[in-house]
Every structure is written in structure tokens, then in C-alpha cells.
Amino acid sequence: MEKGSYVFQQTRIYTVGLVFALFWICLIFFHFQGFEGTNFWTTNLQISPNSNQSRVPEPETVVNHDQQNPEPSVSLVPQSENVKNDSFESFDRPRVFPFMNAMRTADNKTDPCGGNSRTNCGLGPPLNNTENVFSDDGWYATNQFTVDVIFYNRMKQYVCLTNDSSMAAAFFVPFYAGFDAARYLWGYNVSVRDAASLDLVDWLQKRDEWKIMNGKDHFLVGGRITWDFRRLTDEETDWGNKFLFLPAARNMSVLLIESSPWNSNDFAIPYPTYFHPSKDSEVSDWQDRMMKMERKHLFCFAGAPRLGNPKSIRSRLIDQCRDSRVGKLLECGADESKCHSPSNVVKMFQSSVFCLQPQGDSYTRRSAFDSILAGCIPVFFHPGSFYTQYTWHLPKDYTKYSVFIPEADIRRNISIEERLSQIDPDKINKMREEVINLIPRLIYADPRSKLETTKDAFDVSVDAIIRKVTKLRQDMIDGRTDDDFIEELSWKYALLEEGEYIGVHEWDPFFAKQKSDDGNSN
């Protein structure tokens, strides 16, 4: 190599190195400017009660705890100015909080946002309607554990999002807690199972928005049952992670498809069904169709026995269905494919007056929602399977839309056929009408569209969160505390009428002891 050529290449290397260094200096400078000054590096999913300020923000960056997962684990909310504590120093002045802007607009009835602030967006592939079991549009093979994805995609389209944290009625944290738990449920040590949850709460607690109410105005959706997040010890053989036992998570509201009767930081929202309408007319047309269905079976059951669980009543229900001339059975244990076919399940529910809904692997099961969707009156055997769970979405009077037969009666071999046959036909018609009227509140609309007049499960859940946060804020302003609250009895509070005292309840025996590992009360 000639000397002149060597010098030229050496100079070019120096030039490239200098440009590269300047690039990284500028990048680091603007990065820290973004954190200290503007919100350029952040995006939010905050709910605002002010429609004039609302818009869906364009995401700039996300924190992702799983670099192999292209979906964001946590979407950043914008940083507000430092919270000033001088409002707490004097009791002679009005109490001022950073969320006062949101409180002032919460009662504005002319503002529609007042106080509110995977495949096919988690719905799964479309269902084939060759048997005419479904309607032509809005039906998907939706997995029962995808509600966090559906909810997140609905939230991104929510009309009342804001970039102004002082206007936010609540803060949504789009962390896929259910997916995080599911990928480590089997074969991983507790450190791995807990890692993302610990990172999440560590990050949240450093945020200015969090510090205002210590996270009590934040909420998160996880598409699994509460017991997947409530590991009692750090023994490797214990199930799940400990997310819901973390102090920060205990301050948040966590929305799950099954909640704990004895804890107050989680709330049950409906399992996703197969129906995700994109128009109001699709909902009303389906309701009309279910009202007109011919129901030739008095009762039915779809499910498998729990042979390893001596407390389960499923085998008894299967025997009664099999032995009854007016009963219908879709036994899943013998041929799982029959129960994995949505058309088989929905077709049976459509042709039955009552659908038996015992406990699943835990208290609840998706089948209860599929049966209501088909206009079939559910029969429950434990209050924890429905009545104490989905209290935001259901009437307090469970007799309006369901039948309750205690598990103890089934163990005494009472006849389900005889019990159901005694119900007056007029009452049955009213119950079916109530069931069908519940359908909109228990389904999730297609996230890619918007229902105009119908509130679905997402709308009901967000409204409930906003009411909860607004009450907490008003209590802070008024100096009220909840010192009399008994968390171990938290299942009772949602069932009380306004001002009613918590006392003895007919369902006390069902929740007398904590839940065992098999998902049943001891």
C-alpha cells in the first residue's frame, strides 16, 4: 500500500469517528432535554374529563420489559410539573390538589367526557358461520385470556384521552400483566416470574403522576384470574407471581377476569366472548334473535368432570344431564374438540332455557358469559362464580337474571330438573328478557370501530374506575378516610345499598375460609 493512500484512509477514519461521536453527543443531549423539559420521549394513556382537550396521542416511545415481544409492556404517561406540597402545610386554606382541574369538569353534563376521561386487535380470527349459529358479522375465535389486549386497543381509541395530566380523571397503565404471568407460570423460578412486575412498580413510583395519590388513581388490566398474581410465598413450588401483593399494586385498581373475595385491589370484568360487534344494530339484531329462539331443552351443561377434585360437583351435574329427558349434555372430557368448537357450544346454549354454570378451575368460567350471550338463563352453585365478581356489570338482585342452587343441595342429590320445572313460566320469560338485556354490558365491541349508543363491558368498566377515583379524590379534599374498611370482607361492600351497614350475609359460609390451591373455598 502506498503512503499517500494510507494517509488518506487514516484521515477518512478520523472524520467518520468525529461524525459518529457528534451524533451520539447530540442524541444524548436531546434525550435528557426530553426528560427534563418537554415530553417528547413520552406518550400517555390518560383519561380526561375535557373533550375539548382530548385526542389520541401519537406514541413516541415505550418501555418494553420483553425485547422479544413487539407489543409494548408499559406505555409512558407524560411527566407533570413537580407536585407542590405547600397546599398541605396549612389547614386554614382550601385544600388544593393537582387533579382539581379534573374535579371541576367532572359534573359538566354537557361534556360527553365529563368525569371520563394480536390478530384483529386481540379478537382472533373470524368465525365461520356455515351452520347459521352466529350472525354474519362480529364473531371471532377469541381466546378467553386476551382481554388485556382488547382493552388496550379500545383504550387507544378512547375519545377522552389527554396529554394534560392535571385534567386526567384516571391513569391507565397498559402493561400486559396477564401475558407476563402466563409465559412464566411453568418451569421458571420466582425471580424470573416477578422481574417485570418489580420493574413496573419501580418505574411507576418514580413518576410525578403516581406521587399525587400514590397510585390510587392508576388502573391496569390483566387478562387472567387473580390467583395467578397472588403467590403467597417465595417457594419455587408456589403458583404464579406476587404482583398483586406488591405495595404499589395494592394502591392501583387492577381489572381481572376473576377477583379475590378477600382483597380490595382487584376488580372483576367480563371474560371476552366470541361476539365483538362494530355497530349498534348488530347488538340489537342479535338480542332480537335470541328472544325468538326455540328452546327445546330445559337445561344443559357443557364441561368436563374434575376427577382429581373431590369437592367438585361437576360429575353430579353430568349425571343429571345424562339421565334427564329434558337435559342436554356436551361432555368435554370424552372429546375436547366438541367443546372447543364455538358453534357447538353456542348452538346448545341457544336451544336451552337454563345453562348450568358450576365453578371452573377457579370460581369463574367463561362459559357463563357465552350462555348469557345465547340468551340462556345461567344457574350458579357458588356466589363467587358470578354474583360477587362482576358487580359493576350486573344488577344487585341476582334473582332477576339467574337461578342459585347451593353446591350443598347438589351433594344431597336434589333434582335439578325438578327445581327448575317449578319456576313459573312468566318468571322465566322475564328472566330471559333480563339476561338478553345484559348482553351489551358483558361483551367487548370491536376495537377498530365505535358503538354509538350502546355501552359495552369496556365502557362500563372505565366509567366505574372514574367514579372510584373521583370519590377517592373528593375524600382527599374533604379529609375523609376509610379507617372502618375491612378488607377481608371486601366481597360484601359492592353488594350493599348506599348507606347500608356491612353485617351478616347469606353467603358468609361460602367465604368463611381462604381459597385453596384448587380454586375452591375450604
XYZ file of C-alpha atoms in Angstrom:
522
model
C 0.000 0.000 0.000
C 1.347 3.446 -0.942
C 1.982 6.011 1.792
C -0.374 8.644 0.285
C -3.244 6.178 0.146
C -2.624 5.166 3.788
C -2.725 8.793 4.999
C -5.934 9.404 3.070
C -7.666 6.383 4.617
C -6.422 7.341 8.073
C -7.897 10.851 7.669
C -11.202 9.385 6.482
C -11.362 7.129 9.560
C -10.782 10.134 11.811
C -13.565 12.059 10.028
C -16.055 9.188 10.332
C -15.164 8.794 14.008
C -15.709 12.502 14.651
C -19.109 12.486 12.935
C -20.109 9.371 14.875
C -19.108 10.997 18.196
C -21.024 14.204 17.390
C -24.107 12.139 16.553
C -24.116 10.403 19.937
C -23.430 13.670 21.810
C -26.475 15.259 20.138
C -28.598 12.191 20.786
C -27.732 12.106 24.491
C -28.272 15.865 24.805
C -31.755 15.755 23.282
C -32.605 12.621 25.217
C -32.031 14.326 28.569
C -33.641 17.509 27.361
C -36.724 15.393 26.625
C -36.861 14.040 30.176
C -36.083 17.333 31.882
C -38.005 19.762 29.728
C -40.522 18.550 27.187
C -42.475 15.291 26.950
C -41.034 14.397 23.553
C -39.881 10.986 24.737
C -43.096 10.058 26.444
C -46.565 9.059 25.447
C -49.644 8.693 27.582
C -52.907 6.910 28.041
C -54.599 9.234 30.494
C -58.329 9.716 30.699
C -59.582 13.260 30.632
C -62.946 14.729 31.530
C -62.461 17.521 28.988
C -63.446 16.647 25.434
C -62.058 19.920 24.095
C -58.551 18.780 25.036
C -58.986 15.121 24.166
C -57.150 13.310 21.426
C -55.444 10.000 20.828
C -51.725 10.730 21.330
C -49.141 9.597 18.856
C -46.806 7.193 20.687
C -43.180 8.295 20.710
C -41.569 5.540 22.767
C -42.431 2.732 25.150
C -40.782 0.752 27.877
C -40.701 -2.894 26.928
C -39.672 -5.460 29.525
C -39.561 -8.207 26.922
C -37.377 -7.268 23.998
C -38.674 -10.291 22.091
C -42.263 -9.092 22.410
C -43.111 -6.433 19.803
C -46.083 -5.259 21.868
C -45.321 -2.596 24.484
C -45.424 -3.732 28.083
C -45.738 -0.260 29.538
C -46.698 2.914 27.748
C -45.289 6.030 29.344
C -47.551 8.761 30.708
C -46.284 12.355 30.396
C -44.450 13.912 33.263
C -46.223 16.732 35.029
C -44.561 19.578 36.876
C -43.264 18.739 40.328
C -46.079 18.339 42.822
C -46.082 21.240 45.217
C -46.699 20.257 48.829
C -47.366 23.733 50.211
C -51.110 23.078 49.958
C -50.737 20.551 52.762
C -48.909 22.880 55.129
C -51.848 24.949 56.341
C -55.295 23.763 57.372
C -56.644 27.340 57.183
C -56.538 27.440 53.398
C -58.699 25.437 50.954
C -57.163 22.084 50.163
C -55.659 22.200 46.662
C -54.635 19.141 44.671
C -53.065 18.698 41.218
C -56.244 16.989 39.997
C -58.562 19.932 40.755
C -58.984 20.717 37.044
C -60.390 17.238 36.500
C -62.717 17.559 39.514
C -64.101 20.895 38.286
C -65.185 19.368 34.977
C -66.492 16.078 36.354
C -70.027 17.453 36.843
C -70.264 19.097 33.437
C -73.205 17.174 31.988
C -72.909 18.895 28.607
C -69.440 17.409 28.106
C -69.582 13.758 26.963
C -66.146 13.249 28.548
C -67.091 14.892 31.861
C -65.542 12.689 34.541
C -64.302 10.160 31.990
C -61.616 10.550 30.733
C -52.815 -9.673 18.254
C -54.888 -10.772 15.493
C -57.709 -8.352 14.869
C -56.682 -6.355 17.953
C -56.849 -9.418 20.188
C -60.169 -10.754 18.855
C -58.665 -13.698 16.993
C -59.626 -14.959 13.513
C -63.220 -14.539 12.240
C -65.568 -17.466 12.850
C -67.134 -19.385 10.007
C -70.943 -19.169 10.108
C -71.754 -22.116 7.858
C -74.259 -23.517 10.387
C -76.008 -20.143 10.846
C -75.369 -20.245 14.595
C -73.899 -16.751 14.681
C -74.813 -13.551 12.923
C -72.920 -12.695 9.761
C -70.629 -10.056 11.299
C -68.738 -9.537 14.535
C -67.905 -13.130 15.536
C -64.333 -14.219 16.265
C -62.487 -17.173 17.797
C -61.463 -15.102 20.816
C -59.239 -16.639 23.467
C -60.554 -16.166 26.995
C -57.241 -14.693 28.215
C -56.914 -11.818 25.725
C -58.974 -9.154 27.461
C -55.888 -7.058 28.253
C -55.092 -6.779 24.523
C -58.703 -5.961 23.648
C -58.902 -3.393 26.440
C -55.629 -1.761 25.422
C -56.743 -1.413 21.806
C -60.066 0.023 22.918
C -58.267 2.477 25.181
C -56.094 3.736 22.316
C -59.305 4.770 20.535
C -60.955 6.232 23.647
C -62.371 9.665 22.904
C -61.311 11.269 26.186
C -57.530 10.831 26.189
C -55.436 13.833 27.212
C -51.814 14.957 27.363
C -52.571 17.210 30.337
C -52.141 15.131 33.487
C -53.933 17.753 35.600
C -57.054 17.085 33.535
C -56.847 13.300 33.784
C -59.698 11.607 35.634
C -57.590 8.428 35.893
C -54.335 6.958 34.586
C -54.316 3.765 32.530
C -51.185 1.592 32.682
C -51.121 -0.652 29.573
C -48.852 -3.340 30.989
C -49.755 -6.853 29.782
C -49.767 -8.384 33.257
C -51.641 -11.482 32.095
C -49.195 -12.271 29.308
C -46.251 -11.627 31.599
C -47.631 -14.064 34.174
C -48.576 -16.706 31.606
C -45.170 -17.002 29.956
C -43.507 -17.899 33.276
C -46.204 -19.948 35.036
C -44.442 -23.264 34.429
C -40.764 -24.088 34.821
C -39.376 -20.730 35.969
C -38.068 -19.618 39.351
C -39.764 -16.876 41.365
C -37.143 -14.273 40.443
C -37.969 -14.616 36.762
C -41.721 -14.664 37.439
C -41.548 -11.440 39.477
C -38.992 -9.479 37.441
C -41.280 -7.490 35.125
C -43.748 -6.686 37.928
C -40.953 -5.318 40.107
C -39.571 -3.262 37.228
C -43.010 -1.871 36.503
C -43.823 -0.696 40.021
C -40.301 0.687 40.450
C -40.771 2.784 37.328
C -44.291 3.903 38.248
C -43.342 5.036 41.749
C -40.791 7.463 40.309
C -43.428 9.256 38.247
C -44.838 12.598 39.373
C -48.348 11.457 38.460
C -48.017 8.491 40.788
C -46.879 10.576 43.735
C -50.043 12.699 43.757
C -52.214 9.848 45.089
C -49.592 7.095 45.496
C -51.100 5.329 42.511
C -54.692 5.225 43.716
C -55.776 6.976 40.519
C -53.983 4.401 38.310
C -55.557 1.264 36.871
C -54.304 -1.742 34.945
C -55.943 -4.670 33.121
C -54.684 -8.250 33.317
C -56.355 -10.971 31.286
C -56.105 -13.755 33.855
C -57.562 -14.705 37.227
C -56.400 -13.096 40.459
C -54.709 -16.248 41.791
C -52.087 -16.084 39.028
C -50.813 -12.875 40.671
C -51.081 -13.834 44.349
C -48.199 -16.157 45.168
C -48.186 -16.410 48.957
C -44.532 -17.348 49.474
C -41.234 -17.354 47.593
C -41.149 -21.135 47.436
C -40.449 -22.268 43.887
C -43.370 -24.703 44.028
C -45.928 -21.953 44.727
C -48.082 -20.832 41.807
C -47.834 -17.560 39.905
C -46.124 -14.273 40.661
C -46.649 -11.842 43.537
C -47.684 -8.761 41.555
C -50.928 -8.131 43.474
C -49.130 -8.389 46.814
C -46.660 -5.626 45.949
C -47.439 -2.436 47.953
C -47.655 -0.338 44.802
C -50.057 -2.776 43.120
C -52.245 -2.718 46.232
C -52.775 1.001 45.627
C -53.751 0.575 41.990
C -57.056 -0.795 40.711
C -56.307 -3.998 38.810
C -59.031 -5.302 36.485
C -59.029 -9.088 36.038
C -61.415 -11.735 34.727
C -61.729 -13.048 38.295
C -61.120 -11.135 41.521
C -60.386 -12.178 45.085
C -63.259 -12.062 47.597
C -60.846 -11.082 50.370
C -58.795 -8.340 48.713
C -59.791 -4.861 47.588
C -57.198 -4.014 44.932
C -58.653 -6.127 42.127
C -61.982 -5.932 40.307
C -63.607 -8.480 38.037
C -64.509 -7.596 34.455
C -66.200 -9.973 31.982
C -64.380 -12.702 30.124
C -64.321 -11.947 26.396
C -66.921 -13.876 24.382
C -66.942 -14.647 20.658
C -69.127 -11.636 19.803
C -67.494 -8.247 19.111
C -69.964 -6.019 17.276
C -68.883 -2.968 15.324
C -72.345 -1.343 15.114
C -75.261 -0.843 17.497
C -77.561 -2.605 15.049
C -75.502 -5.794 15.309
C -76.172 -5.846 19.053
C -79.909 -5.195 18.828
C -80.365 -7.657 15.950
C -78.642 -10.378 17.973
C -80.784 -9.613 21.034
C -83.966 -9.838 18.964
C -82.852 -13.152 17.510
C -82.129 -14.631 20.955
C -85.574 -13.585 22.221
C -87.203 -15.578 19.401
C -85.133 -18.762 19.719
C -86.966 -22.038 20.243
C -85.578 -23.650 23.388
C -86.381 -27.352 23.452
C -84.109 -28.295 26.386
C -84.963 -27.280 29.949
C -81.311 -27.225 30.996
C -77.865 -28.074 29.673
C -74.231 -28.339 30.694
C -71.005 -28.046 28.702
C -67.889 -29.182 30.524
C -65.702 -31.977 31.825
C -65.636 -33.612 35.268
C -62.923 -32.672 37.741
C -61.939 -36.197 38.732
C -58.987 -35.048 40.827
C -61.088 -32.667 42.895
C -63.416 -34.417 45.355
C -65.178 -31.121 46.152
C -66.294 -30.552 42.577
C -69.977 -31.121 41.768
C -69.386 -31.427 38.039
C -69.733 -35.210 37.901
C -73.123 -34.942 39.589
C -74.265 -32.314 37.088
C -73.119 -34.503 34.201
C -75.046 -37.460 35.607
C -78.230 -35.403 35.998
C -77.972 -34.036 32.452
C -77.363 -37.509 31.051
C -80.269 -39.040 32.982
C -82.842 -36.344 32.224
C -85.151 -36.375 29.210
C -85.200 -32.540 29.227
C -81.471 -32.103 29.833
C -78.717 -31.667 27.250
C -75.050 -32.521 27.766
C -71.943 -31.502 25.849
C -69.362 -33.611 27.654
C -65.908 -32.222 27.034
C -63.859 -34.879 28.751
C -64.513 -37.542 26.129
C -63.993 -35.329 23.080
C -62.367 -31.976 23.757
C -62.878 -30.856 20.144
C -66.636 -30.627 20.673
C -66.226 -28.052 23.435
C -63.519 -26.207 21.529
C -65.987 -25.585 18.726
C -67.780 -22.272 19.402
C -70.667 -23.273 17.144
C -71.300 -26.485 19.121
C -71.350 -24.658 22.443
C -73.414 -21.652 21.341
C -75.900 -23.868 19.474
C -76.602 -25.890 22.634
C -76.991 -22.752 24.760
C -79.370 -21.251 22.198
C -81.640 -24.284 22.422
C -81.755 -24.397 26.246
C -83.779 -22.458 28.813
C -81.208 -22.825 31.627
C -77.441 -23.328 31.482
C -75.643 -24.920 34.437
C -72.553 -22.942 35.455
C -70.552 -24.588 38.272
C -67.105 -23.434 39.285
C -64.358 -23.802 36.694
C -60.718 -24.447 37.568
C -61.274 -21.481 39.881
C -64.508 -19.800 40.952
C -65.411 -18.493 37.486
C -65.596 -19.750 33.930
C -66.011 -18.134 30.551
C -68.966 -20.390 29.764
C -71.239 -18.225 31.940
C -70.778 -15.318 29.533
C -71.210 -17.493 26.458
C -74.511 -18.770 27.833
C -75.846 -15.274 28.587
C -74.809 -14.215 25.086
C -77.037 -17.041 23.799
C -79.992 -15.889 25.919
C -79.731 -18.900 28.238
C -80.531 -18.249 31.915
C -77.457 -19.201 33.988
C -77.709 -21.450 37.052
C -74.937 -20.844 39.582
C -73.904 -23.001 42.529
C -71.451 -20.696 44.291
C -71.833 -16.893 44.714
C -68.143 -16.445 43.892
C -68.776 -17.705 40.362
C -70.633 -14.531 39.333
C -72.557 -12.536 41.943
C -69.612 -11.253 43.976
C -67.416 -10.866 40.894
C -68.864 -8.678 38.136
C -70.639 -6.184 40.353
C -70.008 -3.231 38.011
C -71.859 -5.002 35.221
C -74.717 -6.829 36.970
C -77.910 -5.983 38.876
C -77.546 -6.431 42.619
C -80.661 -8.624 42.634
C -79.305 -11.837 41.124
C -82.766 -13.443 41.036
C -83.679 -11.182 38.112
C -81.376 -12.954 35.685
C -80.238 -16.272 37.225
C -81.025 -19.196 39.469
C -78.935 -20.062 42.519
C -78.724 -23.649 43.784
C -76.108 -24.116 46.558
C -73.497 -26.780 45.954
C -74.609 -28.478 49.174
C -78.015 -29.152 47.604
C -76.394 -30.888 44.656
C -74.361 -33.060 47.021
C -77.663 -34.018 48.692
C -78.801 -35.182 45.253
C -81.653 -32.708 44.814
C -83.146 -32.919 41.330
C -82.107 -30.000 39.117
C -84.894 -30.876 36.712
C -87.479 -30.732 39.481
C -86.118 -27.474 40.897
C -86.132 -25.704 37.526
C -89.501 -27.113 36.483
C -91.092 -25.418 39.493
C -90.253 -21.928 38.231
C -93.279 -20.090 36.834
C -93.166 -19.687 33.006
C -93.906 -15.968 33.274
C -90.951 -15.545 35.601
C -88.778 -17.487 33.174
C -89.749 -15.126 30.354
C -88.875 -12.100 32.498
C -85.552 -13.655 33.482
C -84.688 -14.392 29.859
C -85.525 -10.816 28.903
C -83.261 -9.553 31.692
C -80.455 -11.872 30.548
C -80.696 -10.649 26.969
C -80.786 -7.025 28.141
C -77.486 -7.660 29.952
C -75.683 -8.724 26.767
C -74.298 -5.295 25.761
C -72.717 -4.739 29.201
C -70.959 -8.123 29.084
C -69.382 -8.047 25.621
C -66.436 -6.117 24.174
C -67.070 -4.211 20.954
C -64.608 -4.399 18.089
C -61.718 -2.021 18.982
C -61.479 -0.897 15.362
C -64.923 0.708 15.432
C -67.203 2.540 17.836
C -70.715 1.826 19.078
C -72.790 4.992 19.026
C -75.416 4.452 21.742
C -74.515 1.146 23.366
C -72.159 0.874 26.342
C -70.179 -2.339 26.336
C -68.061 -4.029 29.034
C -65.162 -1.665 28.344
C -67.326 1.452 28.756
C -68.918 0.146 31.956
C -65.505 -0.692 33.424
C -63.927 2.683 32.606
C -66.953 4.546 33.968
C -66.693 2.560 37.207
C -62.978 3.322 37.571
C -63.588 7.022 37.054
C -66.344 7.025 39.696
C -63.994 5.257 42.091
C -61.114 7.685 41.522
C -63.412 10.720 41.706
C -64.743 9.554 45.072
C -61.222 8.977 46.372
C -60.225 12.463 45.287
C -63.275 14.030 46.894
C -62.477 12.160 50.108
C -58.941 13.594 49.975
C -60.304 17.099 49.507
C -62.769 16.658 52.383
C -60.244 14.931 54.630
C -62.282 11.717 54.878
C -60.607 8.354 55.495
C -61.717 4.738 55.180
C -60.430 3.571 58.563
C -63.522 1.387 59.092
C -62.993 -0.600 55.892
C -62.439 -4.337 56.491
C -60.549 -5.749 53.515
C -61.242 -9.396 54.385
C -64.936 -8.703 53.799
C -64.404 -6.754 50.586
C -66.771 -9.026 48.620
C -69.681 -7.613 50.623
C -69.197 -3.910 50.002
C -70.212 -3.865 46.348
C -73.455 -5.660 47.243
C -74.565 -3.030 49.777
C -77.056 -0.302 49.057
C -75.951 3.289 49.692
C -75.532 3.867 53.419
C -76.205 0.230 54.303
C -74.136 -1.210 57.176
C -71.967 -4.243 56.480
C -73.218 -7.145 58.566
C -74.275 -10.776 58.356
C -74.887 -12.025 54.824
C -76.457 -15.215 53.499
C -73.251 -16.004 51.618
C -70.908 -15.765 54.625
C -70.445 -19.577 54.791
C -69.158 -19.637 51.206
C -66.301 -17.252 52.063
C -65.591 -18.340 55.616
C -62.134 -19.649 54.759
C -59.498 -18.580 52.271
C -59.232 -20.214 48.903
C -57.223 -23.379 48.492
C -54.864 -24.120 45.612
C -57.568 -25.974 43.676
C -59.635 -22.805 43.366
C -62.393 -23.778 45.778
C -63.269 -22.462 49.216
C -62.269 -24.784 52.041
